[in-house]
Amino acid sequence: MVLLLTGFGLVMLVAVGLLVFGLRRRLIQRSGGTFDCSLRWDAPEKPGKGEENGKGWSYGVARYNGDRIEWFRVFSYAPRPRRILERSSIEVAGRRTPEGEEELALLSDAVVLACQHRGTRLELAMSEDALTGFLAWLEAAPPGQRVNVA
């Protein structure tokens, strides 16, 4: 009987955990302007070289919020964004397709965008449609703001 209750408790705990993940994602997406976006912070200079190729990527959801992008990890219970990227501080260095092990770490239709944000090299991986929207958002900066898009 105790084993049965323990098993039921474990199943309920897993179910509640999954429910909270789903509820958190719905709350993030509630205000609109979200897209699936993997992020690699402190990305290596030469992608695809050595053992760094597929490492460091985190799957997440990005949300437009005025002049900034809020990035949330998918597998987290945190209600706040993990990273905030200000539009005026983002410099786009280029884009590429995933290479080697990255193809396994990222979504199948992902395009990798190499950027600088306040001196930190980062890479964002998103679908082609999301990339078009992201670049349009960058270029739509208010007058007087500097935007660097390669």
mmCIF file of C-alpha atoms in Angstrom:
data_model
loop_
_atom_site.group_PDB
_atom_site.id
_atom_site.type_symbol
_atom_site.label_atom_id
_atom_site.label_comp_id
_atom_site.label_asym_id
_atom_site.label_seq_id
_atom_site.Cartn_x
_atom_site.Cartn_y
_atom_site.Cartn_z
ATOM 1 C CA MET A 1 0.000 0.000 0.000
ATOM 2 C CA VAL A 2 2.810 2.431 0.912
ATOM 3 C CA LEU A 3 4.584 1.576 -2.353
ATOM 4 C CA LEU A 4 1.411 2.308 -4.292
ATOM 5 C CA LEU A 5 0.975 5.695 -2.573
ATOM 6 C CA THR A 6 4.641 6.542 -3.144
ATOM 7 C CA GLY A 7 4.303 5.681 -6.856
ATOM 8 C CA PHE A 8 1.115 7.733 -7.123
ATOM 9 C CA GLY A 9 2.823 10.664 -5.360
ATOM 10 C CA LEU A 10 5.733 10.490 -7.790
ATOM 11 C CA VAL A 11 3.397 10.460 -10.791
ATOM 12 C CA MET A 12 1.505 13.447 -9.377
ATOM 13 C CA LEU A 13 4.760 15.328 -8.745
ATOM 14 C CA VAL A 14 5.875 14.787 -12.353
ATOM 15 C CA ALA A 15 2.437 15.816 -13.645
ATOM 16 C CA VAL A 16 2.453 19.016 -11.574
ATOM 17 C CA GLY A 17 6.005 19.794 -12.767
ATOM 18 C CA LEU A 18 4.968 19.443 -16.416
ATOM 19 C CA LEU A 19 1.867 21.523 -15.802
ATOM 20 C CA VAL A 20 3.974 24.329 -14.307
ATOM 21 C CA PHE A 21 6.338 24.223 -17.341
ATOM 22 C CA GLY A 22 3.352 24.576 -19.685
ATOM 23 C CA LEU A 23 1.727 27.310 -17.598
ATOM 24 C CA ARG A 24 4.996 29.292 -17.443
ATOM 25 C CA ARG A 25 5.392 29.129 -21.226
ATOM 26 C CA ARG A 26 1.793 30.309 -21.732
ATOM 27 C CA LEU A 27 2.408 33.247 -19.380
ATOM 28 C CA ILE A 28 5.588 34.193 -21.283
ATOM 29 C CA GLN A 29 3.752 34.021 -24.619
ATOM 30 C CA ARG A 30 0.633 35.794 -23.342
ATOM 31 C CA SER A 31 1.794 39.264 -24.344
ATOM 32 C CA GLY A 32 2.713 38.071 -27.856
ATOM 33 C CA GLY A 33 5.878 38.729 -29.832
ATOM 34 C CA THR A 34 7.629 35.477 -28.885
ATOM 35 C CA PHE A 35 9.720 33.048 -30.913
ATOM 36 C CA ASP A 36 11.772 29.912 -30.278
ATOM 37 C CA CYS A 37 15.415 30.901 -29.956
ATOM 38 C CA SER A 38 18.470 28.967 -28.803
ATOM 39 C CA LEU A 39 21.264 31.030 -27.280
ATOM 40 C CA ARG A 40 24.999 30.479 -26.829
ATOM 41 C CA TRP A 41 26.553 33.078 -24.505
ATOM 42 C CA ASP A 42 30.332 33.693 -24.758
ATOM 43 C CA ALA A 43 30.407 31.891 -28.099
ATOM 44 C CA PRO A 44 33.796 30.787 -29.465
ATOM 45 C CA GLU A 45 35.505 32.960 -32.077
ATOM 46 C CA LYS A 46 35.738 30.215 -34.696
ATOM 47 C CA PRO A 47 32.526 28.171 -34.751
ATOM 48 C CA GLY A 48 32.806 24.570 -35.805
ATOM 49 C CA LYS A 49 36.405 24.131 -34.659
ATOM 50 C CA GLY A 50 37.451 21.634 -32.015
ATOM 51 C CA GLU A 51 35.151 20.314 -29.311
ATOM 52 C CA GLU A 52 33.264 23.611 -28.850
ATOM 53 C CA ASN A 53 31.099 22.955 -31.905
ATOM 54 C CA GLY A 54 27.817 21.770 -30.381
ATOM 55 C CA LYS A 55 28.371 22.819 -26.773
ATOM 56 C CA GLY A 56 26.981 25.742 -24.865
ATOM 57 C CA TRP A 57 23.595 26.013 -26.576
ATOM 58 C CA SER A 58 20.502 26.551 -24.423
ATOM 59 C CA TYR A 59 17.015 26.155 -25.841
ATOM 60 C CA GLY A 60 14.691 29.007 -25.022
ATOM 61 C CA VAL A 61 11.949 31.429 -25.923
ATOM 62 C CA ALA A 62 12.637 35.062 -26.750
ATOM 63 C CA ARG A 63 10.086 37.830 -26.316
ATOM 64 C CA TYR A 64 10.066 41.341 -27.750
ATOM 65 C CA ASN A 65 9.471 43.928 -25.051
ATOM 66 C CA GLY A 66 9.845 47.472 -26.361
ATOM 67 C CA ASP A 67 13.504 48.142 -27.142
ATOM 68 C CA ARG A 68 14.757 44.872 -25.729
ATOM 69 C CA ILE A 69 14.582 41.130 -26.159
ATOM 70 C CA GLU A 70 13.897 39.028 -23.085
ATOM 71 C CA TRP A 71 15.247 35.477 -23.354
ATOM 72 C CA PHE A 72 13.837 32.699 -21.160
ATOM 73 C CA ARG A 73 15.219 29.166 -20.791
ATOM 74 C CA VAL A 74 12.582 26.589 -21.677
ATOM 75 C CA PHE A 75 13.612 24.109 -18.992
ATOM 76 C CA SER A 76 13.386 26.437 -16.012
ATOM 77 C CA TYR A 77 10.782 27.485 -13.487
ATOM 78 C CA ALA A 78 12.169 31.033 -13.216
ATOM 79 C CA PRO A 79 9.521 33.692 -13.934
ATOM 80 C CA ARG A 80 12.146 36.249 -15.021
ATOM 81 C CA PRO A 81 14.183 36.234 -18.214
ATOM 82 C CA ARG A 82 17.661 34.697 -18.050
ATOM 83 C CA ARG A 83 19.098 37.315 -20.451
ATOM 84 C CA ILE A 84 17.958 40.757 -21.572
ATOM 85 C CA LEU A 85 19.365 42.165 -24.813
ATOM 86 C CA GLU A 86 18.895 45.883 -25.492
ATOM 87 C CA ARG A 87 18.364 46.783 -29.141
ATOM 88 C CA SER A 88 20.903 49.632 -29.033
ATOM 89 C CA SER A 89 23.628 47.268 -27.707
ATOM 90 C CA ILE A 90 23.238 44.456 -30.248
ATOM 91 C CA GLU A 91 25.725 44.312 -33.120
ATOM 92 C CA VAL A 92 25.161 41.639 -35.766
ATOM 93 C CA ALA A 93 28.402 40.137 -37.105
ATOM 94 C CA GLY A 94 26.942 37.622 -39.555
ATOM 95 C CA ARG A 95 24.824 34.551 -40.076
ATOM 96 C CA ARG A 96 25.509 30.936 -40.925
ATOM 97 C CA THR A 97 23.960 27.492 -40.957
ATOM 98 C CA PRO A 98 24.614 25.068 -38.078
ATOM 99 C CA GLU A 99 27.770 22.993 -38.501
ATOM 100 C CA GLY A 100 28.687 19.511 -37.276
ATOM 101 C CA GLU A 101 27.261 18.664 -33.856
ATOM 102 C CA GLU A 102 25.298 21.920 -33.806
ATOM 103 C CA GLU A 103 22.838 20.336 -36.208
ATOM 104 C CA LEU A 104 21.900 17.924 -33.393
ATOM 105 C CA ALA A 105 21.822 20.598 -30.677
ATOM 106 C CA LEU A 106 19.566 23.048 -32.551
ATOM 107 C CA LEU A 107 16.149 22.911 -34.174
ATOM 108 C CA SER A 108 16.179 21.489 -37.700
ATOM 109 C CA ASP A 109 15.444 24.742 -39.566
ATOM 110 C CA ALA A 110 17.700 26.981 -37.449
ATOM 111 C CA VAL A 111 19.904 29.782 -38.739
ATOM 112 C CA VAL A 112 22.729 30.939 -36.461
ATOM 113 C CA LEU A 113 23.172 34.683 -36.012
ATOM 114 C CA ALA A 114 26.533 35.814 -34.572
ATOM 115 C CA CYS A 115 26.230 38.969 -32.448
ATOM 116 C CA GLN A 116 27.999 41.163 -29.933
ATOM 117 C CA HIS A 117 26.141 42.533 -26.925
ATOM 118 C CA ARG A 118 28.045 44.944 -24.700
ATOM 119 C CA GLY A 119 31.364 43.316 -25.571
ATOM 120 C CA THR A 120 30.128 39.730 -25.167
ATOM 121 C CA ARG A 121 30.080 37.472 -28.197
ATOM 122 C CA LEU A 122 26.857 35.476 -28.446
ATOM 123 C CA GLU A 123 25.001 33.429 -30.987
ATOM 124 C CA LEU A 124 21.262 33.159 -31.497
ATOM 125 C CA ALA A 125 19.711 30.263 -33.417
ATOM 126 C CA MET A 126 16.203 30.693 -34.765
ATOM 127 C CA SER A 127 14.038 29.857 -37.754
ATOM 128 C CA GLU A 128 14.350 31.853 -40.964
ATOM 129 C CA ASP A 129 10.982 33.547 -40.290
ATOM 130 C CA ALA A 130 12.023 34.522 -36.757
ATOM 131 C CA LEU A 131 15.342 35.824 -38.120
ATOM 132 C CA THR A 132 13.532 38.056 -40.616
ATOM 133 C CA GLY A 133 11.402 39.489 -37.809
ATOM 134 C CA PHE A 134 14.419 39.930 -35.516
ATOM 135 C CA LEU A 135 16.437 41.818 -38.163
ATOM 136 C CA ALA A 136 13.408 44.006 -38.989
ATOM 137 C CA TRP A 137 13.024 44.778 -35.268
ATOM 138 C CA LEU A 138 16.707 45.725 -35.048
ATOM 139 C CA GLU A 139 16.478 48.038 -38.057
ATOM 140 C CA ALA A 140 13.278 49.650 -36.761
ATOM 141 C CA ALA A 141 15.149 51.401 -33.953
ATOM 142 C CA PRO A 142 13.903 54.882 -33.063
ATOM 143 C CA PRO A 143 15.653 57.796 -34.803
ATOM 144 C CA GLY A 144 19.031 58.629 -33.314
ATOM 145 C CA GLN A 145 19.831 55.088 -32.178
ATOM 146 C CA ARG A 146 22.780 53.350 -33.760
ATOM 147 C CA VAL A 147 22.064 49.860 -35.130
ATOM 148 C CA ASN A 148 24.787 47.621 -36.557
ATOM 149 C CA VAL A 149 23.441 44.937 -38.873
ATOM 150 C CA ALA A 150 25.900 43.134 -41.130
#
